[in-house]
Amino acid sequence: MKLERVLIVDPIKGEFTGDIEINNKIISKVTLKGYNDYKYIVMPGFVDVHTHGQKGINVMNASNKDFKIWAENNFAYGVTSFFPSTVSASKEQILNVLMNSKDVGLSIEGIHLEGPFINLEKKGAQNPEYIRNPTIQEIEEIINEQVKLITMAPEIDNFYDVIDYLKEKRVVISLGHSSGGFEHFKRAFQSGVNRITHFSNALTPLHHRNIGGTGSALYLDFYLEMICDGIHLSPEFVDLTYKIKGPDKIILITDSFEGAALEDGYYTLGGLEVTVRDRKAFLADGTIASSTLVFNEGVKNFKSFTNCSLQELAKVSSYNALRNLYIFNKGRIETGYIANLVVLNNNLDLVQTIFEGKRVY
Amino acid sequence: MKLERVLIVDPIKGEFTGDIEINNKIISKVTLKGYNDYKYIVMPGFVDVHTHGQKGINVMNASNKDFKIWAENNFAYGVTSFFPSTVSASKEQILNVLMNSKDVGLSIEGIHLEGPFINLEKKGAQNPEYIRNPTIQEIEEIINEQVKLITMAPEIDNFYDVIDYLKEKRVVISLGHSSGGFEHFKRAFQSGVNRITHFSNALTPLHHRNIGGTGSALYLDFYLEMICDGIHLSPEFVDLTYKIKGPDKIILITDSFEGAALEDGYYTLGGLEVTVRDRKAFLADGTIASSTLVFNEGVKNFKSFTNCSLQELAKVSSYNALRNLYIFNKGRIETGYIANLVVLNNNLDLVQTIFEGKRVY
């Protein structure tokens, strides 16, 4: 396969016009041609490290076939790598998700456990019934090679009892759903944790006498997940964060649930009832619950909120997420990398998705 | 007078060793000498644009002689320009302060009116009895050539009725004691207001769905007053703000009151009772009330919180405040400037203060 006369957007080499050749699953040649015109933009395929479901599929009760369908549906939004994300649940329910999502392949790279080891005070739309402190025993029982990422609150009991085990297993720890202050985030950062879940939702605010989870995320060199649906975070909040952190530490996510890409209506999330109205998902008490965002819309939103460059957009939509999770053979348009690509028009609408060298959308 | 073999710290030209010659009130010559050693650091004299009193003197009932004593006392803290700052009070009380502080000369450059046109919801340690909305009539009656700065909340009624008059009179408007959100701060900024009072005390917090007064101050190109006593703002908050805003937009202030530079005990502020314990001043309900900070301590604190350069320290301790208030003949160590200087040792302890070419401390 050859993509000719395109604007190539690589997160490291930047933006240039040229041709891309693909052989089997691999980018075999990237040629800078200096064309003065192009019709399409080609970027690395999008990566969603935090998503609970989509189009009627709920991660917590999805069958093996559902996971496949989810991955196929996700090509329509440019997603070529994603991490189905559990919510707080019993050990049995979590093990069930791991079993059902095993060996799906396609664009599923692993599982993100969002909870249950979080702070009840910052439960957000997580079911309080299942929130608990970790024990090394339960961690050992749950964690297998599918689990790549776990969201935990740094201030809960036993946090420091389990993080060494998790690091040894190469499970990346992300801080979130936390009531912790600067002292907690600083200690976790100094212990090697470098990531924050859906900044700054479900974190303590920046206060002038304790900069909190929000201030710590800005102050220390954390990677930050961000939901750019225009609902969870105001455009100015996203732009301010981009101005402070720069393009190298932001990771776009959808945090979507089964109601995403469907009509307004009534759905469930981790056993809680969720209403979707005007594309906004919320619990009965008004708490924002997950999102109805699809990935390529979040990418367009980030561009319009920040006016960032396309190179920077490639970083926040794929490269940063992959590097943070030790994935080194994807996320660039360069010889030798896996050919996961999106083809966009100048309005950043998705025109084509290429997964492992094959057109899939 | 000649200062020889010193480290000269100019906010624009930076740090270099050399000699300074003073003739009458003016710096007549600055010579770069490239000495390899020096005993003292010379910086522009400090500027405090926000102070309600000190050493038993309370701005609201100070006599003309008290203002003189205040200015003389302030030399011991390196302050060579300051702006006695009123609190919310009746028109008569404010006019009284203006009358008593008239023609004091020395380092008193003008008056800062902190209130009464602020938001009752964010009164801080201001007396609620006197907080009200501005009218063009009252503004005209109060404002004279002594008033250089006024703190107002942008969301209160009639704000936009009076700001043109204030701008015409060259009274700088500072936003503070405000419940306003991004929409209010943005509109005020677009109307030419470029300054925030004691960031981020008595402002709405940074929230991810409305960045508030705190977020607006960080997001838009405002000057920010900051109280660096280690009590009003945590060291990390100061450092984070410095990292975000840089050294060109921060203005150190004391916000001190009559209990500053005195023992712990019981004092008053704008008719409210204030307790000072362990140098922390607070109202009966625990609200932090003003400060007991003296200026040169705030300067040392800022340096230790941020590890900024001495050149940057000269910006935040004098240059930025002066430029913001249209004072162009002070704040630099350069031929032709007024010779207001502080001489410090390497620990930044004050060794000497020079005011208009004369040693005053």
XYZ file of C-alpha atoms in Angstrom:
722
model
C 0.000 0.000 0.000
C 1.185 3.491 -0.764
C -0.184 6.829 0.466
C 0.972 9.506 -1.946
C 1.046 13.288 -1.864
C -0.075 13.570 1.773
C 0.814 15.801 4.702
C 2.679 13.457 7.041
C 2.397 14.361 10.725
C 4.956 12.607 12.868
C 5.107 13.481 16.596
C 8.919 13.739 16.473
C 9.873 14.785 12.935
C 6.940 17.139 12.590
C 4.885 17.973 9.504
C 6.051 17.489 5.930
C 4.594 16.433 2.596
C 5.580 13.152 1.047
C 4.677 9.509 0.472
C 4.270 6.561 2.827
C 4.831 2.964 1.753
C 3.443 0.053 3.747
C 4.527 -3.545 3.451
C 2.510 -6.105 5.354
C 1.886 -4.537 8.759
C 4.877 -2.246 8.712
C 5.695 1.227 7.419
C 8.467 0.320 4.985
C 9.357 3.759 3.633
C 8.607 7.393 4.387
C 9.743 9.810 1.708
C 9.890 13.566 2.140
C 8.862 14.982 -1.219
C 8.184 18.649 -0.544
C 4.901 18.678 -2.469
C 3.315 22.110 -2.456
C -0.177 20.712 -2.215
C -1.830 17.749 -0.585
C -5.354 16.542 -0.120
C -5.086 14.532 3.072
C -3.342 14.608 6.416
C -1.904 11.342 7.761
C -1.311 10.949 11.482
C -0.553 7.953 13.704
C -3.745 6.088 14.615
C -5.429 7.303 17.802
C -4.944 5.653 21.188
C -7.645 5.599 23.869
C -6.324 4.442 27.238
C -9.522 5.114 29.152
C -12.875 3.912 27.823
C -15.637 1.933 29.526
C -17.695 1.164 26.480
C -19.382 2.423 23.354
C -22.432 1.849 21.160
C -24.287 -0.327 23.658
C -21.226 -2.312 24.705
C -20.409 -2.128 28.424
C -16.945 -3.338 29.414
C -18.270 -4.947 32.581
C -20.554 -7.423 30.832
C -19.098 -7.563 27.334
C -18.569 -10.975 25.767
C -15.466 -11.888 23.819
C -17.422 -11.128 20.663
C -18.511 -7.731 22.061
C -14.878 -6.777 22.585
C -14.185 -7.616 18.927
C -17.178 -5.552 17.788
C -16.049 -2.683 20.026
C -12.602 -2.721 18.437
C -14.123 -2.784 14.939
C -16.533 0.046 15.766
C -13.661 2.070 17.174
C -11.913 2.121 13.777
C -14.664 4.516 12.679
C -13.298 7.016 15.207
C -9.670 6.543 14.239
C -8.770 4.394 17.255
C -6.098 1.804 16.444
C -5.080 1.022 20.052
C -7.310 1.050 23.096
C -7.536 -0.168 26.654
C -11.012 -1.248 27.809
C -11.331 0.200 31.290
C -13.119 -1.445 34.170
C -14.940 0.443 36.924
C -15.013 -0.375 40.641
C -16.414 -3.884 40.927
C -15.981 -7.128 42.819
C -12.896 -9.238 42.252
C -15.040 -11.788 40.424
C -16.476 -9.200 38.069
C -13.015 -7.866 37.243
C -11.631 -11.347 36.639
C -14.608 -11.973 34.379
C -13.745 -8.912 32.258
C -10.168 -10.114 31.985
C -11.362 -13.528 30.889
C -13.825 -12.194 28.312
C -11.334 -9.768 26.806
C -8.520 -12.289 26.572
C -6.943 -12.887 23.163
C -9.287 -10.556 21.309
C -6.324 -9.049 19.569
C -7.204 -6.330 17.068
C -6.644 -2.926 18.632
C -7.118 -4.042 22.232
C -3.707 -3.625 23.851
C -4.636 -4.389 27.424
C -6.957 -3.487 30.272
C -7.084 -0.360 32.439
C -8.448 -0.972 35.929
C -10.058 2.307 37.058
C -10.600 1.406 40.668
C -11.699 -0.280 42.856
C -8.743 0.983 44.957
C -9.799 4.626 45.020
C -11.121 7.094 47.590
C -14.806 6.839 48.421
C -14.884 10.620 48.955
C -14.060 11.134 45.287
C -16.029 8.285 43.843
C -17.401 10.329 40.923
C -19.610 7.944 39.000
C -18.034 4.823 40.517
C -20.275 2.501 42.527
C -19.401 3.104 46.217
C -20.374 -0.462 47.112
C -17.224 -1.797 45.462
C -14.652 0.788 46.480
C -12.041 -0.660 48.845
C -8.397 -0.567 49.852
C -5.942 -2.815 48.037
C -4.283 -5.821 49.600
C -1.265 -7.497 48.146
C -3.311 -10.711 48.040
C -6.137 -9.282 45.940
C -3.669 -7.446 43.687
C -1.828 -10.717 43.053
C -5.105 -12.473 42.270
C -6.341 -9.809 39.838
C -3.228 -8.649 38.002
C -2.256 -10.662 34.957
C -0.381 -9.747 31.789
C -3.520 -8.156 30.309
C -3.560 -5.383 32.918
C -1.374 -2.488 31.743
C -2.735 0.391 33.778
C -4.409 0.874 37.152
C -5.976 4.004 38.631
C -5.565 4.294 42.395
C -5.806 7.051 44.988
C -2.413 7.652 46.617
C -3.804 8.428 50.079
C -5.659 5.147 50.654
C -4.410 2.511 53.052
C -1.927 -0.014 51.676
C -1.126 2.051 48.556
C 2.588 1.746 49.262
C 2.251 -1.952 50.049
C 1.220 -2.778 46.499
C 2.982 -0.352 44.163
C 6.272 -2.222 44.083
C 4.491 -5.384 42.980
C 2.638 -3.423 40.295
C 5.839 -1.797 39.028
C 7.550 -5.169 38.898
C 4.686 -6.429 36.712
C 5.015 -3.302 34.522
C 1.513 -2.161 35.406
C 1.509 1.634 35.110
C -0.054 3.374 38.109
C -2.223 6.419 37.530
C -3.457 8.625 40.374
C -7.128 9.497 40.450
C -10.440 9.559 42.296
C -8.401 11.009 45.129
C -8.947 13.321 48.102
C -5.204 13.582 48.562
C -3.280 16.823 48.902
C 0.134 17.904 47.636
C 1.842 15.757 50.291
C 0.236 12.582 48.877
C 0.890 13.379 45.227
C 4.451 14.448 45.927
C 5.244 11.247 47.780
C 3.700 9.116 45.027
C 5.614 11.062 42.365
C 8.844 10.578 44.274
C 7.998 6.872 44.419
C 7.968 6.731 40.631
C 4.288 7.276 39.825
C 4.062 9.705 36.904
C 0.484 9.788 35.731
C -2.906 11.304 36.610
C -6.313 9.911 35.616
C -8.827 12.255 33.889
C -7.274 15.507 35.107
C -8.738 17.325 36.949
C -11.976 15.450 37.444
C -12.292 13.738 40.847
C -9.188 15.452 42.257
C -8.860 18.017 45.057
C -8.746 21.583 43.716
C -5.768 23.909 43.472
C -5.880 25.823 46.737
C -3.416 28.552 47.640
C -2.496 26.868 50.909
C -2.386 23.310 49.555
C -2.110 22.950 45.818
C -4.024 19.662 45.990
C -4.256 16.967 43.344
C -5.008 19.567 40.675
C -2.040 21.776 41.554
C 0.273 18.788 41.993
C -0.616 17.573 38.511
C 0.393 20.961 37.115
C 3.409 21.429 39.375
C 5.119 18.050 39.146
C 6.096 16.296 35.925
C 3.020 14.088 35.651
C 1.358 12.834 32.472
C -2.287 13.941 32.508
C -5.274 12.191 30.952
C -7.828 14.731 29.740
C -11.434 14.328 28.538
C -11.905 16.938 25.835
C -15.641 16.719 25.290
C -16.194 20.362 26.312
C -18.320 19.102 29.234
C -15.877 17.602 31.722
C -13.420 20.459 31.203
C -14.079 23.960 29.900
C -12.149 25.000 26.765
C -10.160 27.535 28.828
C -9.234 24.869 31.360
C -7.882 22.667 28.570
C -6.006 25.576 27.008
C -4.566 26.713 30.347
C -3.370 23.160 31.047
C -1.810 22.948 27.581
C -0.062 26.287 28.135
C 1.310 25.107 31.490
C 2.219 21.502 30.690
C 3.048 21.767 27.004
C 2.232 19.045 24.453
C 4.440 16.289 25.850
C 2.491 15.393 28.972
C -1.153 15.436 27.884
C -2.967 12.219 26.943
C -6.417 12.556 25.360
C -9.010 10.004 26.449
C -12.726 9.557 25.904
C -13.753 8.001 29.261
C -16.738 6.902 27.167
C -19.399 4.407 28.222
C -22.001 2.283 26.465
C -24.128 5.365 25.669
C -21.373 6.857 23.473
C -22.158 7.039 19.770
C -25.827 6.327 20.521
C -28.952 8.435 21.018
C -29.835 10.224 24.255
C -31.519 7.849 26.704
C -31.083 5.694 29.800
C -28.051 3.473 30.325
C -26.023 1.884 33.120
C -22.433 2.177 34.321
C -21.012 -0.196 36.929
C -24.536 -0.909 38.199
C -25.506 2.787 38.394
C -28.241 4.360 36.266
C -27.007 6.958 33.819
C -29.106 9.418 31.846
C -27.792 10.896 28.590
C -29.329 14.192 27.520
C -27.814 16.470 24.879
C -24.878 14.051 24.808
C -24.127 14.745 28.491
C -24.144 11.630 30.730
C -25.035 12.012 34.407
C -26.222 10.122 37.490
C -29.524 10.814 39.258
C -27.778 13.299 41.587
C -26.330 15.264 38.662
C -22.777 13.887 38.925
C -21.185 13.736 35.492
C -20.894 10.060 34.622
C -18.405 8.978 32.021
C -18.817 10.544 28.578
C -20.427 10.045 25.203
C -17.311 11.265 23.440
C -15.812 9.434 20.475
C -12.076 9.792 20.055
C -11.743 11.795 16.849
C -14.157 14.422 18.172
C -11.968 14.864 21.245
C -8.984 15.363 18.928
C -10.816 18.075 16.996
C -11.908 19.709 20.243
C -8.357 19.809 21.610
C -7.150 21.450 18.401
C -9.889 24.065 18.541
C -9.506 24.744 22.293
C -5.715 25.174 22.121
C -4.860 25.994 18.517
C -1.957 23.570 18.869
C 0.071 22.346 15.899
C -0.698 19.064 14.146
C 2.593 17.664 15.433
C 1.455 18.437 18.983
C -1.923 16.890 18.211
C -0.146 13.666 17.225
C 1.587 13.682 20.614
C -1.569 14.091 22.688
C -3.676 11.689 20.590
C -1.275 8.741 20.454
C 2.454 9.172 21.065
C 2.346 10.254 24.723
C -0.107 7.513 25.687
C 1.968 4.810 24.008
C 5.308 5.905 25.454
C 3.797 6.149 28.928
C 2.669 2.511 28.594
C 6.014 1.198 27.240
C 4.722 0.677 23.679
C 7.571 1.592 21.361
C 6.610 0.138 17.962
C 3.571 2.343 17.341
C 2.721 6.036 17.323
C 5.150 7.284 14.706
C 5.195 7.583 10.923
C 8.662 6.247 10.401
C 10.226 3.211 8.790
C 9.818 0.091 10.900
C 6.807 1.186 12.906
C 3.488 -0.682 12.810
C 1.298 0.880 10.113
C -1.537 2.181 12.295
C -2.638 5.407 10.641
C -5.530 7.804 10.276
C -6.187 9.785 7.119
C -7.943 13.096 7.771
C -9.171 15.957 5.629
C -8.216 19.556 6.366
C -11.183 19.859 8.706
C -9.705 16.903 10.663
C -12.670 14.720 9.739
C -11.750 11.072 9.572
C -11.483 9.813 5.993
C -9.751 6.480 6.460
C -8.292 4.302 9.221
C -5.428 1.934 8.513
C -4.772 -0.803 11.055
C -1.686 -2.975 10.747
C -1.337 -1.971 7.126
C -4.952 -2.668 6.139
C -7.704 -0.196 5.495
C -10.340 -0.901 8.147
C -12.489 2.214 7.747
C 28.250 58.846 47.214
C 29.899 55.839 45.634
C 29.192 52.127 46.103
C 32.251 50.199 45.026
C 32.995 46.576 44.290
C 29.361 45.445 44.553
C 27.143 42.988 42.703
C 24.732 45.229 40.830
C 21.332 43.672 40.167
C 19.328 45.534 37.567
C 15.951 44.104 36.470
C 16.784 44.679 32.795
C 20.570 44.477 32.427
C 20.880 41.653 34.916
C 23.666 40.934 37.397
C 27.221 42.257 37.111
C 29.973 43.535 39.399
C 30.930 47.168 39.350
C 30.582 50.588 40.952
C 27.626 52.924 41.376
C 27.997 56.697 41.676
C 25.238 58.860 43.103
C 24.966 62.617 42.748
C 22.238 64.312 44.729
C 19.188 62.088 44.362
C 20.232 60.531 41.093
C 22.338 57.578 39.969
C 24.968 59.452 37.979
C 27.133 56.568 36.819
C 27.053 52.780 36.735
C 30.324 51.147 35.772
C 30.708 47.494 34.892
C 34.045 46.449 36.330
C 34.045 42.680 36.214
C 35.342 42.287 39.765
C 35.739 38.643 40.685
C 34.647 39.210 44.228
C 32.187 41.450 46.006
C 30.879 41.775 49.525
C 27.436 43.235 48.939
C 24.534 42.946 46.542
C 22.827 46.181 45.446
C 19.249 46.054 44.174
C 16.621 48.716 43.499
C 14.782 49.689 46.703
C 11.704 47.620 47.441
C 8.181 48.735 46.570
C 5.119 47.757 48.605
C 1.859 48.570 46.833
C -0.385 46.918 49.374
C 0.052 47.603 53.103
C -2.464 48.636 55.744
C -0.041 49.462 58.509
C 2.929 48.410 60.558
C 4.411 48.700 64.058
C 1.252 49.998 65.702
C 0.333 52.358 62.878
C -3.055 51.716 61.288
C -3.672 53.427 57.952
C -7.278 54.177 58.838
C -6.508 56.374 61.840
C -2.905 57.409 61.204
C -2.032 61.078 61.620
C 0.192 62.928 59.188
C 3.060 62.322 61.601
C 2.221 58.604 61.774
C 2.543 58.353 58.004
C 6.020 59.921 58.251
C 7.027 57.487 61.000
C 5.652 54.601 58.953
C 7.775 55.639 55.968
C 10.861 55.959 58.170
C 10.241 52.604 59.827
C 9.796 51.019 56.414
C 13.386 51.908 55.437
C 14.467 49.221 57.907
C 12.795 46.666 55.616
C 14.252 48.084 52.410
C 11.042 49.813 51.283
C 11.742 53.008 49.326
C 8.283 53.356 47.736
C 4.966 52.335 49.238
C 1.252 52.847 48.933
C -0.675 52.961 52.213
C -3.788 50.909 51.544
C -7.211 51.620 52.947
C -9.770 48.952 53.806
C -13.526 49.089 53.239
C -14.770 52.124 55.142
C -17.204 55.014 54.895
C -16.569 57.799 52.411
C -15.704 60.130 55.292
C -13.131 57.707 56.725
C -11.476 57.287 53.331
C -11.368 61.046 52.725
C -9.834 61.387 56.175
C -7.014 58.988 55.260
C -6.386 60.947 52.078
C -6.231 64.209 54.052
C -3.908 62.813 56.740
C -1.529 61.249 54.230
C -1.344 64.330 52.004
C 2.085 65.825 51.313
C 3.941 63.380 53.556
C 6.441 62.868 50.804
C 9.262 60.489 51.688
C 8.562 57.059 50.235
C 4.779 57.421 50.123
C 3.898 57.457 46.448
C 0.136 57.377 46.719
C -2.813 55.543 48.188
C -4.268 52.147 47.320
C -7.994 51.840 48.001
C -8.668 48.163 48.752
C -12.436 48.309 48.676
C -15.087 49.332 49.551
C -16.324 48.370 46.058
C -15.820 44.638 46.410
C -18.001 41.539 46.727
C -19.483 40.861 50.145
C -19.240 37.112 49.444
C -15.448 37.417 49.312
C -14.965 39.989 52.033
C -11.980 38.210 53.596
C -10.993 40.396 56.540
C -12.845 43.475 55.244
C -15.651 44.883 57.398
C -18.932 43.872 55.690
C -20.692 46.948 57.045
C -18.854 49.181 54.604
C -18.849 47.048 51.461
C -20.988 48.603 48.717
C -21.306 49.097 44.974
C -19.602 52.097 43.383
C -21.452 55.069 41.984
C -19.889 57.590 39.681
C -20.791 60.265 42.228
C -18.952 58.611 45.129
C -15.986 57.772 42.922
C -15.733 61.408 41.862
C -15.907 62.542 45.471
C -13.230 60.133 46.697
C -10.689 59.986 43.890
C -7.998 62.640 43.931
C -4.442 62.703 42.632
C -3.234 60.762 45.699
C -5.178 57.644 44.694
C -3.069 55.524 42.343
C -4.650 52.117 42.718
C -8.095 50.720 43.542
C -9.139 47.136 44.193
C -12.629 46.288 42.959
C -14.598 43.141 42.166
C -15.456 42.995 38.451
C -18.872 41.373 38.920
C -20.420 44.028 41.175
C -23.071 46.428 39.922
C -21.848 49.620 38.269
C -18.276 48.338 37.784
C -18.375 49.284 34.119
C -19.954 52.644 34.922
C -16.890 53.829 36.806
C -13.838 52.252 35.174
C -13.577 54.786 32.350
C -13.477 57.626 34.850
C -10.797 55.821 36.856
C -8.709 55.141 33.764
C -8.976 58.784 32.720
C -7.621 59.759 36.161
C -4.811 57.191 35.763
C -6.031 55.194 38.729
C -4.958 51.596 38.140
C -7.748 49.080 38.695
C -6.938 45.784 40.380
C -9.429 42.907 40.574
C -9.934 41.295 43.954
C -12.275 40.211 46.742
C -14.347 38.758 43.941
C -16.828 35.917 43.435
C -16.560 36.374 39.687
C -15.890 33.608 37.202
C -13.876 33.504 33.996
C -16.576 35.462 32.168
C -16.154 38.419 34.554
C -12.361 38.427 34.565
C -12.198 38.028 30.806
C -14.521 40.977 30.204
C -12.573 43.170 32.648
C -9.282 42.147 31.020
C -10.665 42.961 27.592
C -11.708 46.341 29.021
C -8.086 47.119 29.864
C -7.835 45.943 33.488
C -4.571 44.048 33.880
C -4.026 43.428 37.560
C -5.133 41.096 40.370
C -5.065 41.882 44.109
C -3.363 39.409 46.472
C -3.570 36.393 44.156
C -5.235 34.008 44.861
C -6.647 35.041 48.219
C -10.337 36.035 48.102
C -10.798 34.805 44.528
C -12.892 31.941 43.173
C -10.843 28.763 42.725
C -9.610 27.181 39.512
C -12.367 24.758 38.585
C -12.229 22.497 35.561
C -15.588 23.738 34.289
C -15.011 27.437 35.076
C -11.439 28.486 35.643
C -12.629 31.217 38.037
C -10.673 34.213 39.274
C -7.695 32.003 40.108
C -7.568 30.352 36.687
C -8.211 33.641 34.878
C -5.271 35.208 36.679
C -3.054 32.396 35.419
C -4.599 32.203 31.948
C -4.795 35.866 30.941
C -1.892 38.302 30.989
C -2.631 39.833 34.392
C -0.113 41.228 36.883
C -0.527 39.378 40.180
C 0.090 40.707 43.681
C 1.337 37.930 45.968
C 1.790 37.769 49.747
C 4.860 35.614 50.308
C 4.697 35.138 54.063
C 4.376 31.352 53.753
C 0.942 31.605 55.390
C -1.352 33.151 52.789
C 0.177 31.002 50.052
C 2.026 27.714 50.339
C 5.586 27.645 48.964
C 4.482 25.284 46.179
C 1.649 27.603 45.209
C 4.108 30.484 44.880
C 6.536 28.356 42.898
C 3.813 26.997 40.607
C 2.595 30.540 39.933
C 6.169 31.664 39.200
C 6.632 28.728 36.805
C 3.394 29.579 34.996
C 3.566 33.373 34.915
C 7.307 33.940 34.839
C 9.065 36.816 36.632
C 7.506 39.700 34.690
C 3.990 39.601 36.074
C 4.432 38.980 39.795
C 4.348 41.849 42.304
C 5.349 41.063 45.884
C 3.318 42.786 48.608
C 3.126 42.521 52.379
C -0.612 43.258 52.933
C 0.656 44.026 56.439
C -1.339 45.684 59.218
C -0.525 47.472 62.463
C 0.509 44.208 64.136
C 3.398 43.729 61.691
C 6.892 44.003 63.183
C 5.389 43.788 66.678
C 4.835 41.017 69.218
C 1.930 38.563 69.073
C -1.209 40.081 70.618
C -4.547 41.701 69.921
C -5.014 44.405 67.274
C -7.694 45.880 65.026
C -8.167 46.148 61.271
C -10.952 48.275 59.767
C -12.939 47.999 63.006
C -12.490 44.206 63.256
C -10.578 42.495 66.059
C -7.463 40.669 64.945
C -5.403 38.194 66.930
C -1.756 37.613 66.099
C -0.302 34.302 67.221
C 2.975 32.882 65.911
C 3.057 35.861 63.517
C -0.228 34.703 61.930
C -3.034 37.306 62.023
C -6.647 36.119 62.033
C -10.217 37.159 62.870
C -12.342 35.495 65.559
C -13.774 33.072 62.951
C -10.293 32.010 61.838
C -10.220 34.036 58.593
C -6.663 35.097 57.796
C -6.552 38.844 58.348
C -3.853 40.864 56.682
C -0.292 39.850 57.499
C 2.584 40.561 59.855
C 5.064 40.333 57.015
C 7.794 42.925 56.502
C 8.905 43.435 52.932
C 12.464 42.125 52.931
C 11.312 38.869 54.517
C 8.827 38.390 51.697
C 11.674 38.914 49.224
C 13.795 36.259 50.920
C 10.809 33.907 51.008
C 10.128 34.320 47.285
C 13.760 33.541 46.513
C 13.705 30.443 48.674
C 10.296 29.219 47.393
C 11.203 29.630 43.711
C 15.000 29.630 43.497
C 14.662 32.538 41.040
C 17.610 34.630 39.932
C 18.479 37.928 41.612
C 17.521 39.739 38.424
C 14.072 38.162 38.642
C 13.917 39.060 42.310
C 14.481 42.722 41.371
C 11.534 42.485 39.004
C 9.070 41.062 41.522
C 10.217 43.278 44.409
C 10.143 46.664 42.645
C 10.300 46.943 38.857
C 6.986 45.248 37.996
C 5.052 47.200 40.638
C 6.463 50.535 39.458
C 5.866 49.934 35.755
C 2.330 48.791 36.437
C 1.691 52.106 38.219
C 3.290 54.303 35.541
C 6.406 55.138 37.597
C 9.320 55.242 35.190
C 12.124 57.003 37.071
C 12.658 54.363 39.747
C 13.289 50.631 39.902
C 16.501 50.400 37.911
C 20.202 50.750 38.609
C 21.027 52.868 35.609
C 22.228 56.417 34.960
C 19.480 58.978 35.471
C 17.265 56.925 37.758
C 16.366 58.047 41.298
C 18.910 56.532 43.705
C 16.595 54.295 45.737
C 18.681 51.253 46.584
C 19.032 48.391 49.019
C 22.364 46.884 49.983
C 22.125 43.221 50.952
C 24.578 40.574 52.082
C 24.767 37.189 50.372
C 22.086 35.879 52.697
C 19.832 38.688 51.368
C 19.759 40.316 54.801
C 19.328 44.064 54.592
C 22.555 45.935 55.310
C 21.713 49.433 54.115
C 18.842 51.359 52.514
C 19.527 54.370 50.309
C 16.609 56.711 49.639
C 16.992 59.491 47.110
C 20.741 59.217 47.361
C 20.933 59.295 51.155
C 21.597 56.449 53.513
C 18.433 56.112 55.622
C 19.116 52.727 57.205
